[in-house]
Amino acid sequence: MAAVRISSRSGLPSLLLYLGIGIVMGQDGIFDVKFDNAELTQVIGYAALVVILAEGGLGTKWKEVRPALPAAAVLSTVGVGISVGVTASAAHYLVGLDWRQALIIGAVVSSTDAAAVFSVLRKVPLPSRITGVLEAESGFNDAPVVILVVAFSAAGPVEHWYVLVGEIALELAIGAAIGLAVGFLGSFGLRHVALPASGLYPIAVMAIAVSAYAAGAMAHGSGFLAVYLAAMVLGNSKLPHWPATRGFADGLGWLAQIGMFVLLGLLVTPHDLVDDFWPAMVVGLVLTAVARPLSVFISLAPFRLPHREKALMSWAGLRGAVPIILATIPMVSGVEGSTRVFNIVFVLVVVYTLIQGPTLPWLAKSLNIAEDPSEAADLGIESAPLERLRGHLLSVAVPGRSRMHGVEVAELRLPAGAAVTLVVRDGKSFVPAPSTVLRHGDELLVVATDPVRDAAEARLRAVGQGGKLAGWLGTGGPAGKGRRPASAELLSGPVRKLGKGGPRRARTGGGSSATDRAGGENRAGGGSRAEDGVGSERAHH
């Protein structure tokens, strides 16, 4: 957990810290643990990737990803093809690798990693069209990349490109059909079949998602796409005991990532990386400065996105653990020079993540894509759904620039069925009167019935943006000025416990949270945990 805290404060993806732990434990490290079983690493890596994709799919909000699906689909197919071609050409002509090795490297490094991207962008609010594309792309592009790497690593000549494209399309279609079918059937069953214990629901959800991978792989389709889509369907269904399910999936996702990264660090031999350092730098430079931008600008040309947003998405193509796992496939297949391929990929991922990760927030602000700090800050709102009582507890943080400062509680004009029941100010809590004036730094506990929960949040955000006259002045909250709807833009404040025995704010790896109906939809990026008996949910931005 110390690695999680360090990565959160430094702005670096936790991938690097866990890899570092594995390297320190492994050969040439302090403990000098000898481990060179690439086949075992690949098996464990695949299993971990299935869990990570399932957790990501469960946290993906369909209503926010849906507009980005066409762009993400093109970027994860056509864009991958462009990236593979450009990167492989550089590896062949500039580094001197043979075409098979060059194509394997080009395919391996074409997969992006959502966890790496959002861990460094967690404090930079971006438009949903950007986060949606990056999120969906990272979930979709693993499938075609795996197919390409396996094809290039197979014995015998590489198939003609049109045959390979046909196989990719067929496997993706089979995987998508199976994933959607398993997801819908699983959600239907969980809504209509009562399990004997509430703790079985999280296990059942993960089991259904993993079974989608197995079914897709057995049908010679893309198991990775199947598990992601099945988990997405499950995550957007109103399943029982959903907060506990999200917390369970988030914990499994973290466990899978930590184990996978440490194992990859154990597999590498540091002194063997010296000779492949500069080839990795050359291939990485072409990938970052040429291949990725070309794939983004060409693939997204029909969607007429602003060039500055395409530039950010080009730089946001971070590589994570997936390329390193895929680099073990040619090692297991016995491809000549596969150890060198693995070393080049390892160095490329580590070095360019160190370069790209810390500079992503700066680039977002430089391109004027991040939130303008001169605007009034949005409220931090979290929801703890009370399923049995059909109500919600909303924890509302009033940041320093919020226009809710100076507004009386009665002037909030919350809908009937919602009320401010507690105010925490300077570490002390009290029950407010209608004339209580709110201040910067206050935290409010708002109780809302299920039917008016969204309306109450929308009104709170409107006041936070426009003050007490928000409704009269036509200020509808964050949806104004071209921003996302209020229900989609959820930024959390500092972690604080509200009263003894009351609901506590859920700590998140990305520093942000989402509010949803009980058993409702959740957005990607990691889970939350239920504390003090009250479920909380969160999402990355």
XYZ file of C-alpha atoms in Angstrom:
541
model
C 0.000 0.000 0.000
C 2.991 2.295 0.430
C 3.597 2.008 -3.314
C 0.043 3.177 -3.950
C 0.518 6.253 -1.742
C 3.887 7.104 -3.320
C 2.526 6.825 -6.857
C -0.499 8.920 -5.911
C 1.682 11.741 -4.606
C 4.355 11.612 -7.313
C 1.963 11.460 -10.274
C 3.678 8.350 -11.657
C 1.749 5.202 -12.539
C 2.076 2.603 -9.802
C 3.246 0.211 -12.548
C 6.792 1.532 -12.232
C 6.925 1.097 -8.472
C 5.718 -2.487 -8.576
C 8.099 -3.308 -11.407
C 10.856 -1.782 -9.310
C 9.924 -4.004 -6.380
C 10.184 -7.058 -8.626
C 13.546 -5.937 -10.023
C 14.949 -5.346 -6.528
C 13.826 -8.815 -5.475
C 15.040 -10.535 -8.650
C 18.330 -11.206 -10.365
C 20.993 -8.530 -9.817
C 18.791 -7.248 -6.987
C 19.107 -7.295 -3.231
C 17.468 -10.703 -2.747
C 18.819 -12.199 -6.011
C 15.758 -14.377 -6.628
C 16.275 -16.512 -9.738
C 13.167 -16.571 -11.909
C 13.134 -17.115 -15.668
C 9.900 -19.005 -16.334
C 8.356 -17.011 -19.190
C 5.548 -19.530 -19.672
C 4.367 -19.229 -16.062
C 4.630 -15.442 -16.310
C 2.453 -15.477 -19.418
C -0.214 -17.674 -17.797
C -0.361 -15.549 -14.648
C -0.261 -12.384 -16.742
C -3.209 -13.527 -18.838
C -5.205 -14.375 -15.701
C -4.376 -10.998 -14.175
C -5.319 -9.222 -17.403
C -8.724 -10.964 -17.408
C -9.388 -9.725 -13.865
C -8.201 -6.199 -14.710
C -10.391 -6.029 -17.811
C -13.363 -7.349 -15.836
C -12.862 -4.700 -13.146
C -12.524 -2.002 -15.789
C -15.667 -3.116 -17.579
C -17.672 -3.188 -14.343
C -16.739 0.423 -13.695
C -17.488 1.708 -17.204
C -20.572 3.901 -17.458
C -22.369 3.140 -20.680
C -23.994 6.572 -20.972
C -20.590 8.279 -20.853
C -18.658 5.832 -23.055
C -21.382 5.373 -25.682
C -20.645 8.625 -27.592
C -16.961 7.678 -27.777
C -17.442 4.096 -28.969
C -17.159 4.745 -32.748
C -13.952 6.734 -32.340
C -12.496 4.213 -29.883
C -13.381 1.282 -32.166
C -11.599 2.861 -35.145
C -8.611 3.865 -33.031
C -8.258 0.357 -31.568
C -8.357 -1.312 -35.010
C -7.240 1.023 -37.795
C -5.069 2.954 -35.359
C -3.400 -0.242 -34.166
C -2.636 -1.212 -37.766
C -1.008 2.148 -38.481
C 1.006 2.009 -35.266
C 2.214 -1.525 -35.969
C 3.316 -0.650 -39.501
C 5.236 2.502 -38.565
C 6.869 1.052 -35.446
C 7.845 -2.204 -37.169
C 9.455 -0.280 -40.030
C 11.530 1.710 -37.552
C 12.569 -1.438 -35.679
C 13.639 -3.061 -38.951
C 15.386 -0.205 -40.735
C 16.760 1.789 -37.799
C 17.528 -0.947 -35.253
C 18.283 -3.811 -37.639
C 15.796 -6.390 -36.379
C 14.430 -8.931 -38.854
C 10.868 -8.431 -39.993
C 9.333 -11.013 -37.666
C 10.939 -9.476 -34.586
C 10.097 -5.984 -35.816
C 6.441 -6.855 -36.391
C 6.206 -8.460 -32.946
C 7.594 -5.319 -31.298
C 5.301 -3.115 -33.367
C 2.255 -5.152 -32.312
C 3.269 -5.506 -28.665
C 3.736 -1.780 -28.006
C 0.519 -0.788 -29.802
C -1.569 -1.633 -26.740
C -2.320 1.256 -24.371
C -2.983 0.978 -20.648
C -5.953 2.738 -19.053
C -4.627 2.396 -15.514
C -1.411 4.196 -16.455
C -3.282 6.973 -18.276
C -5.825 7.762 -15.582
C -3.415 7.435 -12.671
C -1.530 10.498 -13.949
C -4.636 12.363 -15.150
C -6.622 11.838 -11.962
C -6.241 15.462 -10.854
C -6.871 16.975 -14.300
C -10.607 17.066 -15.185
C -11.003 16.462 -18.909
C -13.999 16.494 -21.262
C -15.845 13.197 -21.305
C -15.241 12.781 -25.045
C -11.488 12.508 -24.354
C -11.663 10.252 -21.319
C -14.321 8.142 -23.016
C -12.165 7.527 -26.096
C -9.041 6.728 -24.063
C -10.962 4.454 -21.717
C -12.786 2.517 -24.415
C -9.654 2.297 -26.585
C -7.664 0.725 -23.759
C -10.423 -1.841 -23.236
C -10.780 -2.664 -26.936
C -7.237 -2.615 -28.343
C -5.927 -5.494 -26.215
C -7.936 -7.973 -28.304
C -6.577 -7.194 -31.809
C -3.061 -6.722 -30.435
C -3.066 -10.177 -28.809
C -4.236 -11.714 -32.085
C -1.447 -9.970 -34.003
C 1.279 -10.960 -31.552
C 0.178 -14.607 -31.553
C 0.059 -14.635 -35.368
C 3.519 -13.074 -35.707
C 4.949 -15.482 -33.113
C 3.535 -18.630 -34.724
C 5.851 -21.053 -36.496
C 6.027 -20.755 -40.270
C 5.525 -17.762 -42.554
C 3.303 -14.890 -41.509
C -0.056 -14.957 -43.277
C -0.988 -12.402 -45.898
C -2.287 -9.177 -44.412
C -5.812 -9.587 -45.800
C -6.103 -13.082 -44.272
C -4.869 -11.729 -40.956
C -7.350 -8.838 -41.069
C -10.176 -11.281 -41.761
C -9.186 -13.467 -38.822
C -9.007 -10.460 -36.519
C -12.449 -9.267 -37.606
C -13.943 -12.741 -37.115
C -12.404 -13.235 -33.671
C -13.511 -9.781 -32.540
C -17.057 -10.419 -33.774
C -17.241 -13.774 -31.977
C -15.818 -12.297 -28.785
C -18.197 -9.344 -28.857
C -21.251 -11.537 -29.443
C -20.325 -13.939 -26.642
C -19.421 -11.149 -24.225
C -22.715 -9.335 -24.742
C -24.715 -12.561 -24.516
C -23.015 -13.690 -21.295
C -23.379 -10.227 -19.794
C -27.107 -9.950 -20.501
C -27.843 -13.508 -19.384
C -25.778 -13.071 -16.240
C -27.435 -9.778 -15.302
C -30.887 -11.255 -15.909
C -30.100 -14.222 -13.680
C -28.668 -12.129 -10.843
C -31.713 -9.860 -10.840
C -34.204 -12.732 -10.713
C -32.423 -15.403 -8.659
C -31.934 -14.720 -4.945
C -28.590 -16.004 -3.686
C -28.461 -17.319 -0.098
C -25.948 -14.681 1.086
C -25.177 -11.133 -0.004
C -21.451 -11.924 -0.071
C -22.040 -14.323 -2.967
C -23.103 -11.559 -5.369
C -19.607 -10.085 -5.887
C -18.214 -13.559 -6.448
C -21.008 -14.385 -8.894
C -20.448 -11.191 -10.904
C -16.717 -11.842 -11.268
C -17.363 -15.489 -12.096
C -19.765 -14.519 -14.883
C -17.262 -12.047 -16.321
C -14.436 -14.596 -16.252
C -16.690 -17.239 -17.818
C -17.193 -14.865 -20.754
C -13.442 -15.008 -21.386
C -13.473 -18.793 -21.249
C -16.452 -19.039 -23.594
C -14.921 -16.590 -26.056
C -11.567 -18.386 -26.096
C -13.214 -21.813 -26.546
C -15.216 -20.457 -29.497
C -11.970 -19.222 -31.100
C -12.999 -15.633 -30.505
C -11.401 -12.821 -28.545
C -11.746 -13.744 -24.897
C -10.368 -10.387 -23.787
C -13.043 -8.449 -25.653
C -15.677 -10.876 -24.361
C -14.780 -10.361 -20.703
C -14.647 -6.573 -21.080
C -18.050 -6.336 -22.770
C -19.674 -8.830 -20.392
C -18.382 -6.857 -17.416
C -19.615 -3.616 -18.990
C -23.124 -5.040 -19.352
C -23.070 -6.278 -15.758
C -21.772 -2.950 -14.526
C -24.606 -1.047 -16.148
C -27.346 -3.349 -14.848
C -29.125 -2.645 -11.590
C -27.733 -5.602 -9.701
C -28.301 -6.280 -6.001
C -25.584 -5.315 -3.507
C -23.729 -3.314 -6.127
C -21.466 -1.225 -3.810
C -20.044 -4.404 -2.284
C -19.498 -5.858 -5.757
C -17.557 -2.797 -6.905
C -15.390 -2.867 -3.816
C -14.671 -6.568 -4.272
C -13.799 -6.116 -7.966
C -11.561 -3.158 -7.184
C -9.646 -5.151 -4.602
C -9.172 -8.054 -7.018
C -8.030 -5.637 -9.713
C -5.385 -4.113 -7.466
C -4.212 -7.558 -6.351
C -3.910 -8.707 -9.965
C -1.940 -5.624 -10.997
C 0.450 -5.796 -8.056
C 1.159 -9.490 -8.547
C 1.563 -9.134 -12.301
C 3.944 -6.169 -12.099
C 6.122 -7.732 -9.419
C 6.331 -10.966 -11.425
C 7.376 -9.085 -14.554
C 10.077 -7.327 -12.556
C 11.341 -10.703 -11.348
C 11.509 -12.034 -14.908
C 13.813 -9.317 -16.232
C 17.591 -9.446 -15.802
C 18.830 -5.852 -15.383
C 22.370 -6.341 -16.722
C 20.925 -7.751 -19.980
C 19.072 -4.480 -20.590
C 22.214 -2.397 -21.141
C 22.835 -3.548 -24.715
C 19.200 -3.005 -25.702
C 18.802 0.432 -24.106
C 19.455 2.579 -27.163
C 17.470 0.379 -29.598
C 14.551 0.717 -27.170
C 15.016 4.502 -27.126
C 14.933 4.676 -30.936
C 11.844 2.468 -31.268
C 10.126 4.334 -28.440
C 10.855 7.715 -29.990
C 9.333 6.667 -33.311
C 6.346 5.139 -31.519
C 5.720 8.226 -29.384
C 6.531 10.995 -31.867
C 5.402 9.422 -35.153
C 3.383 6.197 -34.915
C 0.971 7.165 -32.137
C 0.201 10.672 -33.497
C -0.334 9.282 -37.008
C -2.676 6.590 -35.744
C -4.680 9.127 -33.719
C -4.937 11.845 -36.371
C -5.709 9.458 -39.241
C -8.151 7.257 -37.290
C -10.037 10.181 -35.771
C -10.106 12.329 -38.920
C -13.773 11.478 -39.684
C -14.860 12.547 -36.188
C -13.746 16.182 -36.489
C -12.256 16.467 -33.033
C -10.162 19.569 -32.285
C -6.474 19.148 -33.077
C -5.467 19.980 -29.523
C -7.577 17.104 -28.206
C -5.992 14.762 -30.745
C -2.579 15.984 -29.629
C -3.381 15.162 -26.019
C -4.675 11.707 -26.954
C -1.497 11.136 -28.952
C 0.673 11.858 -25.934
C -1.683 9.938 -23.614
C -0.939 6.597 -25.298
C 0.859 5.237 -22.228
C 2.098 1.674 -22.240
C 1.648 -0.420 -19.142
C 2.014 -4.040 -18.107
C 0.114 -5.445 -21.106
C 2.957 -4.923 -23.634
C 5.436 -6.580 -21.264
C 3.088 -9.548 -20.819
C 2.602 -9.844 -24.574
C 6.376 -9.782 -25.028
C 6.489 -13.170 -23.281
C 4.439 -14.782 -26.091
C 7.366 -14.995 -28.566
C 9.576 -16.255 -25.714
C 7.170 -19.121 -25.025
C 6.819 -19.788 -28.771
C 10.596 -20.010 -29.162
C 10.933 -17.161 -31.655
C 14.576 -16.388 -32.419
C 15.716 -13.220 -30.667
C 12.643 -13.161 -28.412
C 14.724 -12.315 -25.319
C 15.970 -9.191 -27.043
C 12.405 -8.300 -28.007
C 11.348 -8.627 -24.360
C 14.244 -6.451 -23.169
C 13.512 -3.722 -25.725
C 9.836 -3.665 -24.795
C 10.637 -3.584 -21.074
C 13.021 -0.642 -21.376
C 10.684 1.204 -23.741
C 7.694 0.897 -21.401
C 9.591 1.995 -18.299
C 11.501 4.925 -19.803
C 8.696 6.427 -21.857
C 6.204 6.042 -19.029
C 8.638 8.055 -16.894
C 8.734 10.710 -19.616
C 5.073 10.823 -20.614
C 3.404 10.253 -17.258
C 4.492 13.371 -15.336
C 4.087 15.628 -18.396
C 0.487 14.652 -19.219
C -1.179 17.010 -16.704
C 1.089 19.852 -17.843
C 0.232 19.206 -21.509
C -3.513 19.117 -20.750
C -3.283 22.514 -19.080
C -1.024 23.944 -21.809
C -3.504 22.911 -24.494
C -6.284 24.541 -22.444
C -8.135 21.262 -22.215
C -8.058 20.984 -18.439
C -10.493 22.918 -16.304
C -9.861 26.667 -16.218
C -8.678 27.451 -12.661
C -10.282 30.911 -12.899
C -13.757 29.374 -13.052
C -15.707 28.566 -9.918
C -14.700 25.193 -8.609
C -17.191 22.390 -8.896
C -18.596 20.776 -5.788
C -17.302 17.484 -4.464
C -20.299 15.195 -4.064
C -20.366 11.550 -3.060
C -23.364 9.332 -2.609
C -23.889 6.482 -0.180
C -26.955 4.548 -1.376
C -29.210 3.083 1.306
C -30.794 0.227 -0.586
C -33.227 -0.946 2.085
C -34.490 2.584 2.852
C -34.484 3.648 -0.835
C -32.608 6.817 0.002
C -29.188 8.432 -0.443
C -26.735 10.254 1.778
C -24.847 12.858 -0.264
C -21.588 14.179 1.168
C -21.088 17.639 -0.352
C -17.712 19.417 -0.113
C -17.707 23.194 -0.754
C -14.279 24.072 -2.240
C -12.519 27.413 -2.053
C -13.851 28.963 -5.266
C -17.423 27.671 -5.049
C -20.192 30.268 -5.349
C -22.144 28.366 -2.697
C -20.185 30.502 -0.215
C -22.584 32.986 1.397
C -25.722 31.062 0.418
C -28.221 30.246 3.134
C -29.481 26.679 3.459
C -33.026 27.741 2.546
C -31.694 29.452 -0.572
C -30.438 26.138 -1.922
C -34.077 25.431 -2.866
C -33.582 21.666 -2.864
C -36.446 19.577 -4.296
C -39.068 18.161 -1.960
C -37.657 14.942 -0.534
C -34.131 16.331 -0.010
C -32.750 18.257 2.973
C -29.444 19.359 4.490
C -29.262 17.468 7.785
C -25.709 18.165 8.976
C -22.898 20.678 8.378
C -19.262 20.017 9.272
C -17.260 23.235 9.756
C -13.745 23.491 11.183
C -13.938 19.924 12.418
C -17.213 20.438 14.276
C -20.645 19.239 13.153
C -24.031 20.873 13.778
C -27.598 20.687 12.510
C -28.192 23.750 10.299
C -31.170 26.072 10.449
C -32.801 27.388 7.246
C -30.911 30.670 7.790
C -27.486 29.046 8.261
C -24.976 30.643 5.863
C -22.659 28.210 4.124
C -18.936 28.905 3.863
C -15.900 27.730 1.937
C -14.579 24.499 3.383
C -17.936 23.327 4.707
C -19.060 19.773 4.222
C -22.779 19.061 4.062
C -24.666 15.845 4.630
C -27.736 15.868 2.397
C -30.432 13.200 2.689
C -32.419 12.582 -0.508
C -35.098 10.084 -1.416
C -34.408 7.878 -4.400
C -36.696 9.702 -6.901
C -35.125 13.145 -6.302
C -31.518 12.106 -5.759
C -30.281 13.253 -9.206
C -32.341 16.456 -9.092
C -30.872 17.322 -5.690
C -27.328 16.854 -6.957
C -28.039 18.891 -10.085
C -29.401 21.741 -7.967
C -26.400 21.668 -5.622
C -24.014 21.844 -8.548
C -25.981 24.671 -10.121
C -25.706 26.724 -6.936
C -22.013 25.889 -6.687
C -21.483 27.291 -10.170
C -23.945 30.183 -10.226
C -24.704 31.092 -6.627
C -28.112 31.587 -5.026
C -29.585 33.031 -8.262
C -28.428 30.109 -10.397
C -31.906 29.115 -11.526
C -33.066 32.689 -12.168
C -29.928 33.537 -14.152
C -30.234 30.431 -16.308
C -27.172 28.750 -14.803
C -27.831 25.075 -15.041
C -24.670 23.968 -13.354
C -21.719 22.289 -15.073
C -23.707 21.596 -18.199
C -23.323 25.235 -19.105
C -20.335 26.591 -20.989
C -19.926 23.374 -22.925
C -19.144 21.244 -19.901
C -20.410 17.783 -19.128
C -23.792 17.274 -17.480
C -23.811 17.690 -13.748
C -24.434 14.043 -13.123
C -21.321 13.055 -15.052
C -18.739 15.435 -13.608
C -17.957 14.351 -10.079
C -14.887 15.653 -8.345
C -14.191 14.584 -4.787
C -12.687 16.679 -2.077
C -10.502 15.655 0.845
C -11.283 12.486 2.733
C -13.179 13.194 5.940
C -15.296 11.151 8.296
C -18.704 12.718 8.836
C -19.626 12.183 12.428
C -19.212 9.215 14.650
C -20.518 6.060 13.056
C -21.695 7.932 9.974
C -20.805 7.402 6.341
C -17.183 7.988 5.475
C -15.856 9.174 2.179
C -14.389 6.373 0.100
C -10.674 6.674 -0.608
C -9.922 6.335 -4.291
C -6.757 5.601 -6.264
C -7.615 8.373 -8.693
C -8.717 11.023 -6.230
C -12.207 11.277 -7.676
C -15.606 9.715 -7.196
C -18.919 9.097 -8.855
C -22.378 9.105 -7.395
C -24.957 6.626 -8.517
C -28.273 5.157 -7.616
C -28.327 2.173 -5.326
C -27.304 -0.767 -7.429
C -27.070 1.572 -10.414
C -24.378 2.449 -12.892
C -20.698 2.966 -12.167
C -17.898 4.439 -14.158
C -14.502 2.915 -14.822
C -11.252 3.359 -13.194
C -11.294 1.407 -10.098
C -13.629 0.577 -7.290
C -14.386 1.784 -3.840
C -15.045 0.236 -0.543
C -18.079 0.234 1.692
C -17.300 1.712 5.076
C -19.324 1.807 8.280
C -21.997 -0.295 6.621
C -22.740 2.258 3.903
C -21.726 1.556 0.299
C -19.863 4.190 -1.694
C -18.989 4.179 -5.349
C -16.356 6.037 -7.348
C -15.069 6.561 -10.863
C -11.970 7.922 -12.626
C -11.920 10.966 -14.802
